[in-house]
């Protein structure tokens, strides 16, 4: 994640000592957009290895980071997370150094690497991991005492929409209104990660093995609808993002989404209201990260942040993903999706298996059947002759 605050080696050494770690070298981590991060090499590390990640949280207050440490300890042993080290020079148990009204933590490095591309198997595994996270954190009650407040994205929407082309502002407004019209009170809520992108995960990918080895960045854990957390994770894990050099593109893979949902429901089955809400949540989640990236640009500009260590992600990619999901929502409003057996013999009647209000539920039903390739989904527009 980008480096905004500069520290000297003497400062690193002093801070690390408070966690009982002998400092040798700090290496900036430039991926990401919110906090200042470094790998820490200790005097015991050899051959350029590093044992810890040192994070200076640029926006979240220290009290929020202390809550994050409790959350990570709750997950430790059930999911591959890096729990913050305890301070060794404090009379009371603590995990956070306060520096210039900001929080500092030191956590062990986890094995593995960030994936360049995801597979269906990885999507299935991260789905199961997210469900386990949701289930495990239900033990922390009342959950509002552990989660940080949700960011006021409506304020960012109101500010940014003034400067958007009219078609972009309408897209954002339509999606937001559709989200507001959901039966939100019936959707289960709890502590959610809300930033489970592939670059916040680590994997062992050697020799064809695809094993999850690390879940990272718990700074955004808040009380939110579980289906929103699902949508955020799906949007990154199930999308192939083109790079700037080759022409940035957005390619959403619905077969990966089906694998993710199968993995998630192996640990926590979704309710019918959650399934119906998911298409709109996918669009709303893309809007949130569209606004997040616009907000980072605004924040960097107002704070005068510049330099090679500052990375800004393209907000247009999330806008295009939002438009893709919204097109499916609009189509589904006047469409039913019919699952039928695909017999080779045209003379054989093709039996009706089910009728669904959206493509996601139809795909899930098809993929749950044995020999799913023997079944097809047909779309029919309402109030028209077939």
Short mmCIF file of C-alpha atoms in Angstrom, two decimals:
data_model
loop_
_atom_site.label_atom_id
_atom_site.label_comp_id
_atom_site.label_asym_id
_atom_site.label_seq_id
_atom_site.Cartn_x
_atom_site.Cartn_y
_atom_site.Cartn_z
CA UNK A 1 0.00 0.00 0.00
CA UNK A 2 1.25 3.46 -0.80
CA UNK A 3 3.76 5.26 1.44
CA UNK A 4 2.55 8.68 2.53
CA UNK A 5 4.38 9.27 5.83
CA UNK A 6 8.17 9.11 5.78
CA UNK A 7 10.01 7.62 8.79
CA UNK A 8 13.72 7.42 9.56
CA UNK A 9 15.59 4.23 10.37
CA UNK A 10 15.99 5.44 13.95
CA UNK A 11 12.23 5.80 14.25
CA UNK A 12 11.65 2.33 12.80
CA UNK A 13 14.16 0.87 15.26
CA UNK A 14 12.47 2.56 18.22
CA UNK A 15 8.98 1.52 17.21
CA UNK A 16 10.00 -2.09 16.48
CA UNK A 17 11.75 -2.33 19.83
CA UNK A 18 8.45 -1.55 21.55
CA UNK A 19 7.08 -4.73 19.95
CA UNK A 20 10.15 -6.73 20.96
CA UNK A 21 11.55 -6.84 17.42
CA UNK A 22 15.14 -6.02 16.47
CA UNK A 23 15.03 -3.75 13.40
CA UNK A 24 17.46 -4.00 10.48
CA UNK A 25 15.73 -2.48 7.42
CA UNK A 26 12.38 -1.13 6.19
CA UNK A 27 11.24 -1.78 2.61
CA UNK A 28 8.31 0.35 1.27
CA UNK A 29 5.23 -1.46 -0.01
CA UNK A 30 3.76 0.64 -2.82
CA UNK A 31 0.60 -1.31 -3.74
CA UNK A 32 -2.71 -0.04 -2.42
CA UNK A 33 -4.12 3.40 -1.79
CA UNK A 34 -4.83 4.13 1.90
CA UNK A 35 -2.08 3.43 4.45
CA UNK A 36 1.71 3.60 4.68
CA UNK A 37 3.26 0.12 4.80
CA UNK A 38 6.74 -1.39 4.94
CA UNK A 39 8.23 -4.87 5.14
CA UNK A 40 10.53 -5.12 8.15
CA UNK A 41 13.75 -7.09 8.04
CA UNK A 42 15.05 -8.04 11.47
CA UNK A 43 18.62 -8.69 12.54
CA UNK A 44 17.76 -12.41 12.49
CA UNK A 45 16.54 -12.43 8.87
CA UNK A 46 18.89 -13.83 6.25
CA UNK A 47 19.21 -13.49 2.48
CA UNK A 48 17.01 -10.42 2.25
CA UNK A 49 14.03 -12.09 3.93
CA UNK A 50 11.56 -10.05 5.97
CA UNK A 51 9.51 -11.20 8.95
CA UNK A 52 6.97 -8.45 9.60
CA UNK A 53 4.74 -5.81 8.03
CA UNK A 54 4.82 -2.39 9.66
CA UNK A 55 1.70 -0.28 9.04
CA UNK A 56 1.06 3.37 9.80
CA UNK A 57 -2.67 3.98 9.45
CA UNK A 58 -3.18 7.33 7.75
CA UNK A 59 -6.91 7.79 8.32
CA UNK A 60 -8.31 5.37 10.89
CA UNK A 61 -7.96 6.54 14.54
CA UNK A 62 -5.98 4.34 16.95
CA UNK A 63 -9.17 3.24 18.72
CA UNK A 64 -10.42 1.64 15.49
CA UNK A 65 -7.14 -0.21 15.02
CA UNK A 66 -7.33 -1.62 18.55
CA UNK A 67 -10.75 -3.04 17.62
CA UNK A 68 -9.21 -4.54 14.49
CA UNK A 69 -6.65 -6.35 16.66
CA UNK A 70 -9.43 -7.97 18.69
CA UNK A 71 -11.14 -9.08 15.47
CA UNK A 72 -7.94 -10.64 14.13
CA UNK A 73 -7.40 -12.52 17.39
CA UNK A 74 -10.95 -13.87 17.12
CA UNK A 75 -10.21 -15.19 13.62
CA UNK A 76 -6.72 -16.47 14.41
CA UNK A 77 -6.61 -20.28 14.22
CA UNK A 78 -9.71 -20.51 12.02
CA UNK A 79 -8.54 -18.47 9.06
CA UNK A 80 -5.03 -17.52 7.86
CA UNK A 81 -4.71 -14.04 9.37
CA UNK A 82 -1.79 -12.09 10.84
CA UNK A 83 -2.71 -10.93 14.35
CA UNK A 84 -0.86 -7.76 15.51
CA UNK A 85 1.98 -8.18 17.98
CA UNK A 86 1.46 -7.05 21.55
CA UNK A 87 3.48 -4.16 22.92
CA UNK A 88 6.17 -5.39 25.32
CA UNK A 89 6.74 -2.07 27.08
CA UNK A 90 3.14 -1.46 28.16
CA UNK A 91 1.71 -2.22 31.58
CA UNK A 92 -1.59 -3.03 29.91
CA UNK A 93 -2.07 -5.35 26.95
CA UNK A 94 -2.10 -3.34 23.75
CA UNK A 95 -1.37 -3.70 20.07
CA UNK A 96 -1.06 -0.11 18.86
CA UNK A 97 1.60 2.60 19.02
CA UNK A 98 0.22 6.12 18.78
CA UNK A 99 2.35 8.42 16.63
CA UNK A 100 1.26 11.89 15.52
CA UNK A 101 -2.37 10.92 16.28
CA UNK A 102 -2.01 7.89 14.01
CA UNK A 103 -1.83 4.18 14.78
CA UNK A 104 1.11 1.85 14.13
CA UNK A 105 0.97 -1.96 14.20
CA UNK A 106 3.46 -4.72 13.51
CA UNK A 107 2.21 -8.07 12.22
CA UNK A 108 3.98 -11.27 11.12
CA UNK A 109 4.41 -11.79 7.39
CA UNK A 110 2.24 -14.54 5.97
CA UNK A 111 3.47 -17.00 3.36
CA UNK A 112 2.27 -16.86 -0.20
CA UNK A 113 1.84 -14.29 -2.94
CA UNK A 114 -0.88 -12.13 -4.43
CA UNK A 115 -2.55 -13.81 -7.42
CA UNK A 116 -2.19 -12.22 -10.83
CA UNK A 117 -5.30 -14.05 -12.00
CA UNK A 118 -7.96 -16.02 -10.16
CA UNK A 119 -9.41 -19.43 -10.99
CA UNK A 120 -12.75 -21.05 -10.26
CA UNK A 121 -11.09 -23.12 -7.54
CA UNK A 122 -9.73 -19.98 -5.87
CA UNK A 123 -13.13 -18.32 -6.08
CA UNK A 124 -14.70 -21.35 -4.41
CA UNK A 125 -12.13 -21.25 -1.59
CA UNK A 126 -12.37 -17.52 -0.95
CA UNK A 127 -16.17 -17.88 -0.88
CA UNK A 128 -15.90 -20.49 1.86
CA UNK A 129 -13.38 -18.34 3.75
CA UNK A 130 -15.64 -15.28 3.65
CA UNK A 131 -18.56 -17.33 4.99
CA UNK A 132 -16.32 -18.63 7.79
CA UNK A 133 -15.33 -15.04 8.59
CA UNK A 134 -18.97 -14.00 8.80
CA UNK A 135 -19.88 -16.94 11.02
CA UNK A 136 -16.85 -16.62 13.34
CA UNK A 137 -17.24 -12.89 13.99
CA UNK A 138 -20.81 -13.38 15.17
CA UNK A 139 -19.23 -14.25 18.54
CA UNK A 140 -18.21 -10.59 19.00
CA UNK A 141 -21.31 -8.94 20.42
CA UNK A 142 -22.63 -6.35 20.23
CA UNK A 143 -21.03 -6.23 16.81
CA UNK A 144 -21.40 -2.43 16.58
CA UNK A 145 -18.76 -2.08 19.31
CA UNK A 146 -16.15 -3.82 17.14
CA UNK A 147 -16.89 -2.53 13.67
CA UNK A 148 -15.85 0.93 12.52
CA UNK A 149 -18.54 3.29 11.19
CA UNK A 150 -19.41 2.89 7.54
CA UNK A 151 -17.95 5.64 5.38
CA UNK A 152 -20.50 8.31 4.32
CA UNK A 153 -20.40 7.41 0.64
CA UNK A 154 -23.57 9.38 -0.05
CA UNK A 155 -21.60 12.56 0.72
CA UNK A 156 -18.94 11.56 -1.82
CA UNK A 157 -21.69 10.72 -4.32
CA UNK A 158 -23.27 14.16 -3.92
CA UNK A 159 -19.92 15.91 -4.35
CA UNK A 160 -18.67 13.89 -7.31
CA UNK A 161 -21.95 13.64 -9.23
CA UNK A 162 -21.87 17.42 -9.74
CA UNK A 163 -18.86 17.00 -12.01
CA UNK A 164 -19.88 13.83 -13.86
CA UNK A 165 -21.34 13.59 -17.36
CA UNK A 166 -25.11 13.27 -17.10
CA UNK A 167 -25.15 9.61 -18.19
CA UNK A 168 -22.67 8.64 -15.45
CA UNK A 169 -24.59 10.57 -12.80
CA UNK A 170 -27.82 8.86 -13.90
CA UNK A 171 -26.20 5.43 -13.76
CA UNK A 172 -25.03 6.07 -10.21
CA UNK A 173 -28.39 7.50 -9.16
CA UNK A 174 -30.38 4.61 -10.66
CA UNK A 175 -28.25 2.00 -8.94
CA UNK A 176 -28.43 3.84 -5.62
CA UNK A 177 -32.21 4.09 -5.82
CA UNK A 178 -32.56 0.42 -6.69
CA UNK A 179 -30.41 -0.44 -3.68
CA UNK A 180 -32.59 1.77 -1.45
CA UNK A 181 -35.67 -0.09 -2.70
CA UNK A 182 -34.33 -3.46 -1.55
CA UNK A 183 -35.89 -5.03 1.57
CA UNK A 184 -32.77 -4.07 3.51
CA UNK A 185 -34.35 -4.73 6.90
CA UNK A 186 -34.73 -8.43 6.06
CA UNK A 187 -31.11 -8.96 4.97
CA UNK A 188 -28.80 -10.50 7.61
CA UNK A 189 -26.05 -8.22 8.91
CA UNK A 190 -22.88 -8.60 10.93
CA UNK A 191 -19.18 -7.81 10.93
CA UNK A 192 -17.89 -7.79 7.34
CA UNK A 193 -14.44 -7.37 5.79
CA UNK A 194 -15.64 -5.05 2.97
CA UNK A 195 -12.32 -4.99 1.10
CA UNK A 196 -11.64 -8.64 0.21
CA UNK A 197 -9.92 -8.00 -3.11
CA UNK A 198 -7.43 -10.49 -4.53
CA UNK A 199 -4.55 -8.17 -3.59
CA UNK A 200 -5.68 -8.47 0.03
CA UNK A 201 -5.17 -12.25 -0.10
CA UNK A 202 -2.14 -14.53 -0.29
CA UNK A 203 -1.97 -17.95 -1.96
CA UNK A 204 0.36 -20.88 -2.40
CA UNK A 205 0.28 -21.26 -6.17
CA UNK A 206 3.30 -23.53 -6.69
CA UNK A 207 2.99 -26.64 -8.85
CA UNK A 208 -0.66 -26.03 -9.60
CA UNK A 209 -1.66 -25.85 -5.94
CA UNK A 210 -4.19 -23.13 -5.15
CA UNK A 211 -4.30 -22.81 -1.38
CA UNK A 212 -5.31 -19.71 0.55
CA UNK A 213 -2.51 -18.71 2.95
CA UNK A 214 -3.42 -15.20 4.03
CA UNK A 215 -6.25 -12.70 4.48
CA UNK A 216 -5.09 -9.09 4.80
CA UNK A 217 -6.27 -5.53 5.54
CA UNK A 218 -9.00 -5.61 8.20
CA UNK A 219 -9.14 -1.84 8.59
CA UNK A 220 -12.59 -1.55 6.98
CA UNK A 221 -14.39 -4.19 9.09
CA UNK A 222 -17.86 -2.77 9.73
CA UNK A 223 -21.38 -3.94 10.43
CA UNK A 224 -22.96 -4.37 7.01
CA UNK A 225 -25.24 -6.72 5.12
CA UNK A 226 -23.40 -9.97 4.42
CA UNK A 227 -24.57 -9.90 0.81
CA UNK A 228 -22.75 -6.57 0.32
CA UNK A 229 -19.50 -8.18 1.51
CA UNK A 230 -20.19 -11.06 -0.88
CA UNK A 231 -20.75 -8.62 -3.77
CA UNK A 232 -17.55 -6.68 -3.06
CA UNK A 233 -15.49 -9.88 -3.06
CA UNK A 234 -17.16 -11.30 -6.17
CA UNK A 235 -16.56 -8.07 -8.07
CA UNK A 236 -12.79 -8.41 -7.80
CA UNK A 237 -12.26 -12.17 -7.70
CA UNK A 238 -14.58 -12.81 -10.63
CA UNK A 239 -13.34 -9.96 -12.84
CA UNK A 240 -10.28 -10.00 -15.07
CA UNK A 241 -8.83 -6.49 -15.12
CA UNK A 242 -6.72 -5.46 -18.09
CA UNK A 243 -3.59 -3.40 -17.37
CA UNK A 244 -2.97 0.13 -18.64
CA UNK A 245 -0.25 -0.89 -21.10
CA UNK A 246 -2.53 -3.31 -22.94
CA UNK A 247 -5.68 -1.24 -22.72
CA UNK A 248 -7.59 -1.47 -19.45
CA UNK A 249 -10.56 -3.79 -19.75
CA UNK A 250 -13.24 -5.24 -17.49
CA UNK A 251 -14.27 -8.87 -18.08
CA UNK A 252 -16.67 -10.38 -15.56
CA UNK A 253 -16.75 -14.20 -15.36
CA UNK A 254 -20.10 -15.58 -14.25
CA UNK A 255 -18.76 -19.12 -13.93
CA UNK A 256 -16.32 -17.84 -11.31
CA UNK A 257 -19.20 -16.18 -9.48
CA UNK A 258 -21.08 -19.49 -9.45
CA UNK A 259 -18.01 -21.19 -7.96
CA UNK A 260 -17.70 -18.47 -5.32
CA UNK A 261 -21.33 -18.83 -4.28
CA UNK A 262 -21.00 -22.61 -4.07
CA UNK A 263 -18.02 -22.17 -1.76
CA UNK A 264 -19.79 -19.58 0.36
CA UNK A 265 -22.95 -21.66 0.73
CA UNK A 266 -20.92 -24.70 1.76
CA UNK A 267 -20.41 -22.81 5.05
CA UNK A 268 -23.36 -20.44 5.26
CA UNK A 269 -26.46 -20.88 3.06
CA UNK A 270 -27.91 -17.68 1.61
CA UNK A 271 -31.49 -16.68 2.28
CA UNK A 272 -33.91 -16.09 -0.57
CA UNK A 273 -33.93 -12.34 0.07
CA UNK A 274 -30.13 -12.32 -0.15
CA UNK A 275 -30.19 -14.18 -3.46
CA UNK A 276 -32.72 -11.75 -4.90
CA UNK A 277 -30.72 -8.76 -3.66
CA UNK A 278 -27.37 -9.91 -5.00
CA UNK A 279 -27.62 -8.50 -8.57
CA UNK A 280 -28.34 -5.00 -7.25
CA UNK A 281 -25.67 -5.38 -4.54
CA UNK A 282 -23.09 -6.23 -7.21
CA UNK A 283 -23.89 -2.95 -8.97
CA UNK A 284 -23.94 -0.96 -5.70
CA UNK A 285 -20.61 -2.48 -4.60
CA UNK A 286 -19.03 -1.37 -7.88
CA UNK A 287 -20.44 2.14 -7.32
CA UNK A 288 -18.90 2.27 -3.83
CA UNK A 289 -15.43 1.47 -5.19
CA UNK A 290 -15.96 3.86 -8.08
CA UNK A 291 -16.59 6.56 -5.46
CA UNK A 292 -13.69 5.35 -3.31
CA UNK A 293 -11.22 5.86 -6.15
CA UNK A 294 -12.66 9.26 -6.98
CA UNK A 295 -12.39 10.14 -3.30
CA UNK A 296 -8.72 9.12 -3.18
CA UNK A 297 -8.02 11.41 -6.14
CA UNK A 298 -9.86 14.23 -4.37
CA UNK A 299 -8.04 13.58 -1.08
CA UNK A 300 -4.62 13.43 -2.73
CA UNK A 301 -5.33 16.70 -4.54
CA UNK A 302 -6.55 18.56 -1.45
CA UNK A 303 -3.67 17.23 0.70
CA UNK A 304 -1.06 17.93 -1.96
CA UNK A 305 0.04 14.28 -2.09
CA UNK A 306 2.43 13.59 -4.95
CA UNK A 307 5.38 11.34 -5.74
CA UNK A 308 6.31 7.94 -7.12
CA UNK A 309 5.07 6.14 -3.98
CA UNK A 310 1.48 7.34 -4.52
CA UNK A 311 -0.67 4.91 -6.50
CA UNK A 312 -4.13 5.79 -7.84
CA UNK A 313 -6.41 3.12 -9.28
CA UNK A 314 -8.55 3.97 -12.30
CA UNK A 315 -12.12 4.79 -11.17
CA UNK A 316 -13.42 4.25 -14.71
CA UNK A 317 -12.95 0.48 -14.36
CA UNK A 318 -15.41 0.33 -11.47
CA UNK A 319 -17.81 2.56 -13.38
CA UNK A 320 -17.79 0.08 -16.27
CA UNK A 321 -18.31 -2.85 -13.90
CA UNK A 322 -21.25 -1.01 -12.32
CA UNK A 323 -22.73 -0.47 -15.79
CA UNK A 324 -22.30 -4.18 -16.61
CA UNK A 325 -24.14 -5.28 -13.47
CA UNK A 326 -26.83 -2.66 -13.92
CA UNK A 327 -27.53 -3.89 -17.44
CA UNK A 328 -28.28 -7.32 -15.96
CA UNK A 329 -30.56 -5.77 -13.33
CA UNK A 330 -32.48 -3.79 -15.96
CA UNK A 331 -32.83 -6.81 -18.23
CA UNK A 332 -34.04 -8.97 -15.34
CA UNK A 333 -36.82 -6.51 -14.53
CA UNK A 334 -38.64 -7.60 -17.70
CA UNK A 335 -37.17 -11.07 -18.10
CA UNK A 336 -37.56 -14.54 -16.65
CA UNK A 337 -34.86 -17.16 -16.86
CA UNK A 338 -36.08 -20.68 -17.58
CA UNK A 339 -33.94 -23.73 -16.83
CA UNK A 340 -34.67 -26.66 -19.14
CA UNK A 341 -33.12 -30.01 -20.00
CA UNK A 342 -31.13 -29.83 -23.21
CA UNK A 343 -31.95 -33.15 -24.89
CA UNK A 344 -30.14 -33.85 -28.13
CA UNK A 345 -33.24 -35.45 -29.71
CA UNK A 346 -35.32 -32.51 -30.90
CA UNK A 347 -38.40 -34.72 -30.91
CA UNK A 348 -38.10 -35.25 -27.19
CA UNK A 349 -39.93 -32.71 -25.11
CA UNK A 350 -37.51 -30.58 -23.10
CA UNK A 351 -38.85 -30.64 -19.53
CA UNK A 352 -39.05 -27.43 -17.54
CA UNK A 353 -36.80 -27.56 -14.46
CA UNK A 354 -37.41 -24.10 -12.99
CA UNK A 355 -38.26 -20.45 -13.64
CA UNK A 356 -36.14 -17.73 -12.03
CA UNK A 357 -36.28 -13.98 -11.67
CA UNK A 358 -32.57 -13.41 -12.29
CA UNK A 359 -29.68 -15.08 -14.07
CA UNK A 360 -27.67 -15.62 -10.89
CA UNK A 361 -30.30 -17.84 -9.29
CA UNK A 362 -30.80 -19.71 -12.57
CA UNK A 363 -27.06 -20.35 -12.86
CA UNK A 364 -26.87 -21.54 -9.25
CA UNK A 365 -29.76 -23.94 -9.81
CA UNK A 366 -28.15 -25.31 -13.00
CA UNK A 367 -24.75 -25.74 -11.37
CA UNK A 368 -26.29 -27.61 -8.44
CA UNK A 369 -27.58 -30.34 -10.78
CA UNK A 370 -25.55 -33.37 -11.71
CA UNK A 371 -24.42 -33.22 -15.36
CA UNK A 372 -25.12 -29.48 -15.38
CA UNK A 373 -23.97 -29.27 -19.01
CA UNK A 374 -27.15 -31.17 -19.94
CA UNK A 375 -29.24 -28.16 -18.94
CA UNK A 376 -29.59 -24.72 -20.53
CA UNK A 377 -30.99 -21.38 -19.45
CA UNK A 378 -33.39 -19.62 -21.79
CA UNK A 379 -34.38 -15.97 -21.40
CA UNK A 380 -37.95 -14.85 -22.06
CA UNK A 381 -39.24 -11.28 -22.08
CA UNK A 382 -42.45 -10.81 -20.11
CA UNK A 383 -45.70 -9.94 -21.86
CA UNK A 384 -44.43 -11.06 -25.28
CA UNK A 385 -45.04 -14.12 -27.42
CA UNK A 386 -42.21 -16.65 -27.16
#
